[in-house]
Amino acid sequence: MADSKSLTRSEVAAMIDHTLLAPEATSADVTAAVAEARELGVYAVCVSPSVLPIQAPGLVVATVAGFPSGKHHSLVKGAEARLAVDQGAGEVDMVIDIGAAVAGDFDAILADIIVVREAISERATLKVIIESAALSDEAIVEVCRTAERAGADFVKTSTGFHPAGGADTRAVRLMAETVGGRLGIKASGGIRTAEAAAELIAAGATRLGLSRSRAVLDGFPA
């Protein structure tokens, strides 16, 4: 199992989406987040769609759609995602309708994801946020299968805003087993230590969504 001593700081940095999605974030906060992301050498910076376009040399720009509730009309999610990509986003993290997953309406989820996939075509990476802490194991498996059928590139645990919680190793392991390496796995929500990050990577996470990237990276050896 990976631990904070077997992974290097640079290896983990290359997996991080340095994230600023707080509703009170200012333009100065966004500028500071980009500067910190560049300093830390992370993979991407993830910001709210309303702050696009941004200048982030050397970084992939990621954003969200239907965030954080997922209760937006599919066409709204698609339009939001398309506009974000037109404004320079290279990755879009969309939130599914969590209620549809709880109710077992996976056809609705399939249609929702397809609308966003078609809206951005192959111009950007599509990550599907499933809010795993709010779902049963069976629903997690079915949502992951549905995301793969719809053409998603990643499945992602959490928005970080749901009261049920964020990422945990059980859900990440189940997601990884379901998609079998065909899709990426993004763990996000409540990851505050190097130990927690290492456990999620060992469980199968291939990307980490972090708002406290520096604190996590400081726990890994150079």
C-alpha positions as MATLAB code, in Angstrom:
seq = 'MADSKSLTRSEVAAMIDHTLLAPEATSADVTAAVAEARELGVYAVCVSPSVLPIQAPGLVVATVAGFPSGKHHSLVKGAEARLAVDQGAGEVDMVIDIGAAVAGDFDAILADIIVVREAISERATLKVIIESAALSDEAIVEVCRTAERAGADFVKTSTGFHPAGGADTRAVRLMAETVGGRLGIKASGGIRTAEAAAELIAAGATRLGLSRSRAVLDGFPA';
ca = [
       0.000    0.000    0.000;
       1.229    3.486   -0.845;
       2.118    5.731    2.058;
       3.386    9.259    2.472;
       6.988    8.017    2.399;
       6.793    5.825   -0.716;
       5.282    8.617   -2.823;
       7.302   11.707   -3.654;
       6.081   15.276   -3.477;
       6.389   15.725   -7.238;
       4.501   12.500   -7.978;
       1.577   13.622   -5.857;
       1.683   17.198   -7.177;
       1.229   15.837  -10.688;
      -2.101   14.330   -9.554;
      -3.566   17.446   -7.927;
      -6.330   19.769   -9.070;
      -5.658   22.777   -6.805;
      -9.201   23.899   -6.096;
     -10.907   27.182   -5.276;
     -14.704   26.867   -5.432;
     -15.707   28.852   -2.357;
     -18.689   31.085   -3.201;
     -17.056   34.043   -1.450;
     -13.827   33.800   -3.484;
     -12.736   37.115   -4.978;
     -10.738   37.806   -8.121;
      -7.725   38.382   -5.871;
      -8.275   34.944   -4.336;
      -8.330   33.385   -7.799;
      -5.091   35.123   -8.743;
      -3.498   33.895   -5.524;
      -4.746   30.337   -6.104;
      -3.233   30.275   -9.596;
       0.078   31.597   -8.261;
       0.118   28.966   -5.523;
      -0.755   26.197   -7.980;
       2.144   27.218  -10.224;
       4.517   27.408   -7.267;
       3.506   23.950   -6.058;
       3.827   22.392   -9.500;
       0.381   20.793   -9.502;
      -1.432   19.491  -12.566;
      -4.443   21.798  -12.693;
      -6.232   24.670  -11.037;
      -9.998   24.227  -10.600;
     -12.130   27.357  -10.323;
     -15.759   28.410  -10.620;
     -16.999   28.982  -14.186;
     -17.961   32.588  -13.440;
     -14.293   33.581  -13.035;
     -13.250   32.341  -16.473;
     -11.251   33.095  -18.487;
      -8.111   33.128  -16.374;
      -4.407   33.239  -17.123;
      -2.722   30.137  -15.731;
       0.460   29.400  -17.720;
       1.728   25.864  -17.296;
      -1.504   24.634  -15.714;
      -4.598   22.897  -16.986;
      -7.674   24.980  -16.164;
     -10.570   22.961  -14.744;
     -14.047   24.105  -13.782;
     -17.415   22.753  -12.682;
     -20.916   22.432  -14.132;
     -24.178   21.959  -12.286;
     -22.265   22.649   -9.096;
     -22.754   21.844   -6.293;
     -26.309   20.418   -6.208;
     -26.537   18.732   -9.605;
     -30.182   19.818   -9.754;
     -29.719   21.930  -12.862;
     -31.431   21.061  -16.139;
     -29.144   19.000  -18.361;
     -29.242   21.675  -21.054;
     -28.099   24.254  -18.511;
     -25.207   22.013  -17.483;
     -24.311   21.524  -21.126;
     -24.431   25.242  -21.892;
     -22.369   26.033  -18.798;
     -19.773   23.432  -19.760;
     -19.584   24.588  -23.386;
     -19.118   28.226  -22.396;
     -16.400   27.248  -19.919;
     -14.500   25.323  -22.580;
     -14.897   28.248  -24.994;
     -13.305   30.379  -22.263;
     -10.300   28.127  -21.869;
     -11.285   25.289  -19.535;
      -9.562   22.041  -20.415;
     -11.526   19.964  -17.917;
     -15.129   20.052  -16.677;
     -16.306   18.397  -13.459;
     -20.087   17.983  -13.736;
     -22.433   17.014  -10.919;
     -25.054   14.384  -11.648;
     -28.592   14.539  -10.270;
     -27.895   12.778   -6.972;
     -31.596   12.197   -6.371;
     -31.829   10.251   -9.613;
     -29.011    8.004   -8.415;
     -30.685    7.472   -5.040;
     -33.932    6.603   -6.841;
     -32.162    4.227   -9.210;
     -33.015    6.230  -12.329;
     -29.770    5.580  -14.144;
     -31.291    6.293  -17.559;
     -31.788    9.894  -16.441;
     -28.163   10.056  -15.324;
     -27.020    8.595  -18.638;
     -28.941   11.248  -20.551;
     -27.615   14.013  -18.265;
     -23.982   13.053  -18.821;
     -24.449   12.564  -22.569;
     -25.784   16.110  -22.916;
     -22.640   17.529  -21.313;
     -20.332   15.184  -23.220;
     -21.886   16.265  -26.502;
     -21.794   19.929  -25.498;
     -18.032   19.906  -25.042;
     -17.325   17.060  -27.498;
     -13.720   15.927  -27.123;
     -12.381   19.425  -26.528;
     -12.123   18.868  -22.786;
     -11.835   16.110  -20.213;
     -15.166   15.273  -18.566;
     -15.263   14.246  -14.913;
     -18.536   13.076  -13.379;
     -19.119   13.908   -9.704;
     -21.258   11.196   -8.126;
     -21.366   12.367   -4.466;
     -20.388    8.890   -3.280;
     -20.994    9.539    0.424;
     -24.705    9.991   -0.317;
     -25.032    6.730   -2.281;
     -25.244    3.025   -1.513;
     -22.490    0.763   -2.809;
     -24.874   -0.566   -5.437;
     -25.694    2.934   -6.638;
     -21.991    3.867   -6.774;
     -21.328    0.895   -9.035;
     -24.255    1.660  -11.331;
     -23.439    5.356  -11.588;
     -19.834    4.546  -12.497;
     -20.998    2.099  -15.154;
     -23.400    4.719  -16.468;
     -20.698    7.388  -16.604;
     -18.508    5.057  -18.634;
     -21.358    4.310  -21.052;
     -21.967    8.044  -21.474;
     -18.369    8.727  -22.471;
     -16.977   10.294  -19.304;
     -13.222   10.350  -18.757;
     -13.279   10.298  -14.937;
     -15.600    9.542  -12.083;
     -15.179   11.774   -9.052;
     -16.237   11.143   -5.475;
     -17.564   14.445   -4.209;
     -18.210   18.138   -4.524;
     -16.890   18.758   -1.021;
     -20.108   20.622   -0.236;
     -22.485   17.734    0.607;
     -23.295   17.161    4.302;
     -22.875   13.399    3.841;
     -19.126   13.899    3.490;
     -16.332   13.736    0.964;
     -13.871   11.142   -0.289;
     -13.196    7.876    1.500;
     -11.088    4.871    0.608;
     -14.012    2.423    0.484;
     -15.810    4.415   -2.205;
     -12.624    5.063   -4.194;
     -11.742    1.369   -4.130;
     -15.237    0.438   -5.314;
     -15.148    3.021   -8.079;
     -11.726    1.828   -9.226;
     -12.854   -1.796   -9.261;
     -15.908   -0.852  -11.316;
     -14.187    1.134  -14.059;
     -11.116   -1.097  -14.114;
      -8.607    1.528  -15.244;
     -10.725    2.574  -18.220;
     -11.663    5.829  -16.497;
      -9.703    7.981  -14.091;
     -10.746    8.258  -10.447;
     -10.757   11.683   -8.794;
     -10.979   11.793   -5.018;
     -12.071   15.103   -3.531;
     -13.660   16.501   -0.415;
     -12.081   16.651    3.028;
      -8.557   15.538    2.048;
      -6.354   17.478    4.450;
      -3.288   15.320    5.174;
      -0.597   13.447    3.279;
      -1.700   10.246    4.989;
      -5.267   10.617    3.747;
      -4.046   11.408    0.228;
      -1.734    8.388    0.207;
      -4.541    6.074    1.344;
      -6.821    7.319   -1.432;
      -4.093    6.889   -4.040;
      -3.482    3.351   -2.790;
      -7.222    2.679   -3.104;
      -7.160    3.715   -6.753;
      -7.374    7.496   -7.007;
      -5.551    8.863  -10.043;
      -6.376   12.522   -9.361;
      -6.915   14.487   -6.152;
      -9.069   17.583   -5.707;
      -7.494   19.652   -2.936;
      -8.018   23.122   -1.546;
      -5.163   22.637    0.937;
      -2.590   21.363   -1.519;
       0.440   22.833    0.231;
      -0.370   21.211    3.568;
      -0.843   17.834    1.906;
       2.297   18.081   -0.223;
       4.393   19.114    2.763;
       3.809   15.609    4.142;
       5.548   13.933    1.187;
       9.322   13.677    0.768;
      11.019   15.721   -1.918;
];
